Amino acid sequence: MKILISGHTGQVAQALQHALADHQLLSLGRQAFDLEQPASLRETVLRERPQLLINAAAYTAVDLAEQEPERAFAVNAEAPGAMAKACAELGIPLIHYSTDYVFDGTGTRPYLPTDPTSPLGVYGASKREGERAILAALPSASIVRVSWLYDRDGKNFLNTMLRLAADRDVLTVVDDQQGCPTHAGHLAEDLLHWVDRMIQDPDRTAGLHHYGHRGLTTWHGFATAILARRAPDVEVRPVPTSAFPTKARRPAYSKLDERPFFEALGRESVTWEAALESCLGPTFPLGTPN
């Protein structure tokens, strides 16, 4: 299958390239597939004529988005809408990644795809508009929301903690935001089965879906688990969100209910601790991630 993946260097796009290596992949970066120029995307999709398009690219600078709303909406809303229209024209499926930031974080149980959205900032609002634009143009599209993404490569919480732990004896980490870390590698592997499911039962995979691992923790809990495996002598102290003021508000609770997604696949998800263990592996030394 010829699959076009947008994002190229992002952690999800890179994990997808590895997981989908048996397919004919066309992974396009910003120069060839510029999401800041939504009008140009249709021409590229129609020229390449993929059999599946996976949009793994996004504007993810949550705080900077408050200063650059037009740029965030171009990349996260207008561009996905343009991709969906091109896919509809070709009659091909689309998988698009969205975020827990479409919710306001006031929930007390894992969010279902059908729960009302209420973004706290520009980033979440732009991602929600992207969802709406896609489904308006291509109702059969599969939109997969994820939260707290990390992997062995790229800029993410895991690598930040390991980098800081290489030079410090004490780290302070927020303990009043609850959610579930999501390993990009597991996400990419499970997408293989999701693509098969899309072919077999497109009605079940259409629309909004939540992906993740079992369990709930805080950023402090996640950091503690990381360093217990790689830097046990480093102390991880809990602090409130107010200790790290940011321009954009973060959801206090953003656990996504992944169970319907895995019911569609016919199995259960792994725990977030098991996913972390798999990601770190035995040969991931402290302080060396990219």
Short mmCIF file of C-alpha atoms in Angstrom, two decimals:
data_model
loop_
_atom_site.label_atom_id
_atom_site.label_comp_id
_atom_site.label_asym_id
_atom_site.label_seq_id
_atom_site.Cartn_x
_atom_site.Cartn_y
_atom_site.Cartn_z
CA MET A 1 0.00 0.00 0.00
CA LYS A 2 1.28 3.48 -0.85
CA ILE A 3 0.99 5.61 2.30
CA LEU A 4 1.67 9.33 2.51
CA ILE A 5 2.77 10.44 5.99
CA SER A 6 2.99 14.12 6.88
CA GLY A 7 5.36 15.19 9.62
CA HIS A 8 8.56 13.39 8.58
CA THR A 9 10.76 14.25 11.59
CA GLY A 10 8.11 14.25 14.34
CA GLN A 11 8.15 11.47 16.92
CA VAL A 12 4.88 9.94 15.69
CA ALA A 13 5.90 10.19 12.03
CA GLN A 14 9.25 8.55 12.74
CA ALA A 15 7.61 5.74 14.70
CA LEU A 16 5.15 5.24 11.85
CA GLN A 17 7.96 5.01 9.30
CA HIS A 18 9.46 2.16 11.31
CA ALA A 19 6.17 0.35 11.94
CA LEU A 20 4.96 0.66 8.35
CA ALA A 21 8.27 -0.20 6.72
CA ASP A 22 6.71 -3.05 4.72
CA HIS A 23 4.53 -0.56 2.84
CA GLN A 24 5.46 1.95 0.16
CA LEU A 25 5.98 5.04 2.29
CA LEU A 26 6.13 8.63 1.23
CA SER A 27 7.11 10.65 4.30
CA LEU A 28 7.00 14.35 3.52
CA GLY A 29 8.52 17.15 5.56
CA ARG A 30 7.77 20.85 5.53
CA GLN A 31 9.56 21.66 2.26
CA ALA A 32 7.50 19.16 0.26
CA PHE A 33 4.29 19.32 2.30
CA ASP A 34 3.99 22.68 4.04
CA LEU A 35 1.01 22.75 6.36
CA GLU A 36 1.42 26.50 6.73
CA GLN A 37 0.36 26.69 3.07
CA PRO A 38 -2.89 24.69 3.15
CA ALA A 39 -3.84 25.57 -0.43
CA SER A 40 -0.77 23.74 -1.76
CA LEU A 41 -1.56 20.41 -0.11
CA ARG A 42 -4.31 19.32 -2.50
CA GLU A 43 -1.98 19.44 -5.49
CA THR A 44 0.61 17.27 -3.72
CA VAL A 45 -1.92 14.65 -2.61
CA LEU A 46 -3.49 14.44 -6.07
CA ARG A 47 -0.08 14.20 -7.73
CA GLU A 48 1.24 11.46 -5.44
CA ARG A 49 -2.07 9.56 -5.38
CA PRO A 50 -1.48 7.59 -2.15
CA GLN A 51 -3.82 4.84 -1.04
CA LEU A 52 -3.83 6.17 2.54
CA LEU A 53 -2.88 9.52 4.04
CA ILE A 54 -1.74 9.77 7.67
CA ASN A 55 -1.45 13.28 9.08
CA ALA A 56 1.09 13.08 11.92
CA ALA A 57 2.13 16.73 11.66
CA ALA A 58 0.85 19.55 13.83
CA TYR A 59 1.66 22.89 15.40
CA THR A 60 2.38 21.73 18.96
CA ALA A 61 3.96 24.80 20.60
CA VAL A 62 1.18 25.15 23.18
CA ASP A 63 2.39 28.41 24.75
CA LEU A 64 3.62 30.04 21.54
CA ALA A 65 0.23 29.36 19.96
CA GLU A 66 -1.24 32.02 22.25
CA GLN A 67 0.91 34.55 20.34
CA GLU A 68 0.57 32.90 16.93
CA PRO A 69 -3.10 31.91 16.60
CA GLU A 70 -3.20 32.39 12.82
CA ARG A 71 -0.24 30.07 12.31
CA ALA A 72 -1.67 27.46 14.71
CA PHE A 73 -5.04 27.47 12.95
CA ALA A 74 -3.43 27.27 9.50
CA VAL A 75 -1.47 24.15 10.45
CA ASN A 76 -3.94 22.47 12.80
CA ALA A 77 -7.28 23.37 11.20
CA GLU A 78 -7.03 24.61 7.62
CA ALA A 79 -4.36 22.13 6.50
CA PRO A 80 -6.15 19.00 7.79
CA GLY A 81 -9.34 20.25 6.17
CA ALA A 82 -7.51 20.61 2.84
CA MET A 83 -6.08 17.09 3.19
CA ALA A 84 -9.54 15.69 3.91
CA LYS A 85 -10.96 17.34 0.78
CA ALA A 86 -8.14 15.88 -1.34
CA CYS A 87 -8.72 12.42 0.16
CA ALA A 88 -12.43 12.71 -0.57
CA GLU A 89 -11.60 13.62 -4.17
CA LEU A 90 -9.39 10.55 -4.54
CA GLY A 91 -11.70 8.29 -2.52
CA ILE A 92 -8.96 7.26 -0.07
CA PRO A 93 -8.93 6.97 3.74
CA LEU A 94 -7.37 9.50 6.11
CA ILE A 95 -5.99 9.02 9.62
CA HIS A 96 -5.43 12.21 11.62
CA TYR A 97 -3.98 12.64 15.10
CA SER A 98 -5.57 15.01 17.57
CA THR A 99 -5.13 15.76 21.25
CA ASP A 100 -6.49 15.68 24.78
CA TYR A 101 -6.22 19.50 24.74
CA VAL A 102 -9.65 19.70 23.10
CA PHE A 103 -11.01 19.12 26.63
CA ASP A 104 -10.91 21.61 29.50
CA GLY A 105 -9.62 19.13 32.08
CA THR A 106 -12.54 19.40 34.49
CA GLY A 107 -13.55 15.76 34.00
CA THR A 108 -13.40 13.17 36.75
CA ARG A 109 -13.40 9.98 34.63
CA PRO A 110 -11.66 9.07 31.36
CA TYR A 111 -12.93 11.14 28.44
CA LEU A 112 -14.96 9.41 25.74
CA PRO A 113 -14.84 10.58 22.11
CA THR A 114 -18.47 11.68 22.47
CA ASP A 115 -17.82 13.98 25.44
CA PRO A 116 -18.27 17.73 24.83
CA THR A 117 -15.08 19.62 24.01
CA SER A 118 -14.05 22.94 25.54
CA PRO A 119 -10.41 23.87 24.81
CA LEU A 120 -8.57 26.10 27.28
CA GLY A 121 -6.30 27.77 24.71
CA VAL A 122 -5.44 28.39 21.09
CA TYR A 123 -3.67 25.07 20.55
CA GLY A 124 -6.65 22.99 21.69
CA ALA A 125 -9.09 25.20 19.81
CA SER A 126 -7.11 24.87 16.59
CA LYS A 127 -6.97 21.09 16.93
CA ARG A 128 -10.72 20.94 17.54
CA GLU A 129 -11.35 23.00 14.41
CA GLY A 130 -9.15 20.59 12.49
CA GLU A 131 -11.32 17.70 13.64
CA ARG A 132 -14.45 19.51 12.51
CA ALA A 133 -12.97 20.47 9.13
CA ILE A 134 -11.92 16.88 8.45
CA LEU A 135 -15.25 15.30 9.32
CA ALA A 136 -17.14 17.92 7.31
CA ALA A 137 -15.12 17.05 4.21
CA LEU A 138 -14.59 13.32 4.83
CA PRO A 139 -16.95 11.71 7.37
CA SER A 140 -15.20 8.35 6.92
CA ALA A 141 -11.89 9.78 8.19
CA SER A 142 -10.41 8.29 11.36
CA ILE A 143 -9.40 10.89 13.95
CA VAL A 144 -7.32 9.49 16.81
CA ARG A 145 -6.83 11.64 19.90
CA VAL A 146 -3.73 10.98 22.01
CA SER A 147 -2.17 12.51 25.12
CA TRP A 148 1.26 12.97 26.73
CA LEU A 149 3.21 11.56 23.79
CA TYR A 150 6.81 10.47 24.26
CA ASP A 151 9.41 8.28 22.58
CA ARG A 152 13.14 7.56 22.65
CA ASP A 153 13.80 10.27 20.07
CA GLY A 154 12.67 13.85 19.77
CA LYS A 155 11.72 16.60 22.18
CA ASN A 156 9.40 15.21 24.83
CA PHE A 157 9.00 14.80 28.58
CA LEU A 158 10.90 11.52 28.78
CA ASN A 159 14.03 12.90 27.14
CA THR A 160 13.82 16.15 29.10
CA MET A 161 13.78 14.24 32.39
CA LEU A 162 16.75 12.08 31.37
CA ARG A 163 18.72 15.09 30.17
CA LEU A 164 18.11 17.02 33.40
CA ALA A 165 18.81 13.98 35.59
CA ALA A 166 22.25 13.65 34.02
CA ASP A 167 23.28 16.96 35.65
CA ARG A 168 21.08 17.36 38.71
CA ASP A 169 20.45 15.57 42.00
CA VAL A 170 16.92 16.95 42.48
CA LEU A 171 14.13 17.60 39.97
CA THR A 172 10.81 19.33 40.66
CA VAL A 173 7.81 18.12 38.66
CA VAL A 174 4.13 19.05 38.64
CA ASP A 175 1.92 16.65 40.59
CA ASP A 176 -1.59 18.14 40.13
CA GLN A 177 -2.13 17.36 36.44
CA GLN A 178 -3.49 13.86 35.81
CA GLY A 179 -3.32 11.91 32.58
CA CYS A 180 -1.70 8.97 30.87
CA PRO A 181 1.68 8.93 29.08
CA THR A 182 1.46 7.50 25.55
CA HIS A 183 4.38 5.79 23.86
CA ALA A 184 4.63 6.75 20.17
CA GLY A 185 6.13 3.36 19.35
CA HIS A 186 3.09 1.49 20.66
CA LEU A 187 0.81 3.96 18.89
CA ALA A 188 2.53 3.28 15.56
CA GLU A 189 2.44 -0.50 16.01
CA ASP A 190 -1.24 -0.48 16.92
CA LEU A 191 -1.92 1.64 13.87
CA LEU A 192 -0.94 -1.33 11.72
CA HIS A 193 -3.93 -3.22 13.11
CA TRP A 194 -6.12 -0.12 12.93
CA VAL A 195 -5.43 0.22 9.20
CA ASP A 196 -6.52 -3.40 8.72
CA ARG A 197 -9.65 -2.63 10.71
CA MET A 198 -10.35 0.40 8.50
CA ILE A 199 -10.31 -1.84 5.45
CA GLN A 200 -12.51 -4.52 7.04
CA ASP A 201 -15.01 -2.26 8.82
CA PRO A 202 -14.72 1.41 7.74
CA ASP A 203 -17.91 2.37 9.57
CA ARG A 204 -16.42 1.34 12.92
CA THR A 205 -13.19 3.29 12.41
CA ALA A 206 -14.84 6.45 11.08
CA GLY A 207 -15.03 9.53 13.27
CA LEU A 208 -13.42 10.31 16.64
CA HIS A 209 -11.42 7.80 18.68
CA HIS A 210 -9.23 7.84 21.78
CA TYR A 211 -5.93 6.01 21.99
CA GLY A 212 -3.77 5.41 25.04
CA HIS A 213 -2.56 2.97 27.66
CA ARG A 214 -4.27 1.66 30.79
CA GLY A 215 -3.83 3.56 34.00
CA LEU A 216 -3.58 7.09 35.35
CA THR A 217 -0.70 9.11 36.77
CA THR A 218 0.66 12.65 37.13
CA TRP A 219 3.68 14.25 35.53
CA HIS A 220 5.43 13.70 38.85
CA GLY A 221 4.42 10.04 38.80
CA PHE A 222 5.65 9.67 35.25
CA ALA A 223 8.98 11.33 36.07
CA THR A 224 9.39 9.15 39.15
CA ALA A 225 8.82 6.01 37.06
CA ILE A 226 11.33 7.15 34.43
CA LEU A 227 14.09 7.96 36.88
CA ALA A 228 13.46 4.89 39.03
CA ARG A 229 14.55 2.91 35.96
CA ARG A 230 17.41 5.13 34.80
CA ALA A 231 18.54 7.47 37.59
CA PRO A 232 17.31 6.10 40.96
CA ASP A 233 19.59 8.41 42.95
CA VAL A 234 17.87 11.54 41.59
CA GLU A 235 15.13 12.88 43.87
CA VAL A 236 11.84 13.89 42.21
CA ARG A 237 9.98 16.48 44.28
CA PRO A 238 6.27 17.23 43.65
CA VAL A 239 5.18 20.83 43.05
CA PRO A 240 1.86 22.43 42.01
CA THR A 241 1.20 23.73 38.49
CA SER A 242 1.48 27.27 39.87
CA ALA A 243 5.22 26.67 40.36
CA PHE A 244 5.66 26.72 36.58
CA PRO A 245 3.56 29.60 35.16
CA THR A 246 2.77 29.24 31.45
CA LYS A 247 0.98 31.39 28.89
CA ALA A 248 -1.46 28.61 28.06
CA ARG A 249 -3.47 26.72 30.66
CA ARG A 250 -3.06 22.95 30.83
CA PRO A 251 -5.94 20.53 31.46
CA ALA A 252 -5.84 19.34 35.08
CA TYR A 253 -7.32 15.99 34.03
CA SER A 254 -6.82 14.59 30.54
CA LYS A 255 -7.09 10.81 30.74
CA LEU A 256 -8.62 9.49 27.50
CA ASP A 257 -10.77 6.35 27.56
CA GLU A 258 -8.91 4.04 25.19
CA ARG A 259 -11.16 1.02 25.74
CA PRO A 260 -13.47 1.47 22.70
CA PHE A 261 -10.43 1.76 20.42
CA PHE A 262 -9.02 -1.55 21.63
CA GLU A 263 -12.43 -3.20 21.64
CA ALA A 264 -12.46 -2.48 17.90
CA LEU A 265 -9.10 -4.27 17.68
CA GLY A 266 -10.33 -7.17 19.78
CA ARG A 267 -7.87 -6.83 22.67
CA GLU A 268 -6.84 -4.70 25.65
CA SER A 269 -4.26 -1.94 25.79
CA VAL A 270 -1.06 -2.29 27.80
CA THR A 271 -0.44 -0.34 31.00
CA TRP A 272 1.49 2.91 30.74
CA GLU A 273 4.18 1.39 32.96
CA ALA A 274 4.63 -1.56 30.57
CA ALA A 275 4.80 0.82 27.61
CA LEU A 276 7.48 2.87 29.38
CA GLU A 277 9.51 -0.23 30.15
CA SER A 278 9.31 -1.27 26.51
CA CYS A 279 10.38 2.18 25.35
CA LEU A 280 13.37 2.47 27.65
CA GLY A 281 14.67 -1.03 27.02
CA PRO A 282 17.99 -2.32 28.35
CA THR A 283 20.21 -0.19 26.09
CA PHE A 284 18.90 3.35 26.60
CA PRO A 285 21.63 5.08 28.67
CA LEU A 286 21.03 8.17 30.75
CA GLY A 287 21.61 11.55 29.15
CA THR A 288 22.05 10.39 25.55
CA PRO A 289 18.64 10.72 23.83
CA ASN A 290 18.34 13.13 20.92
#
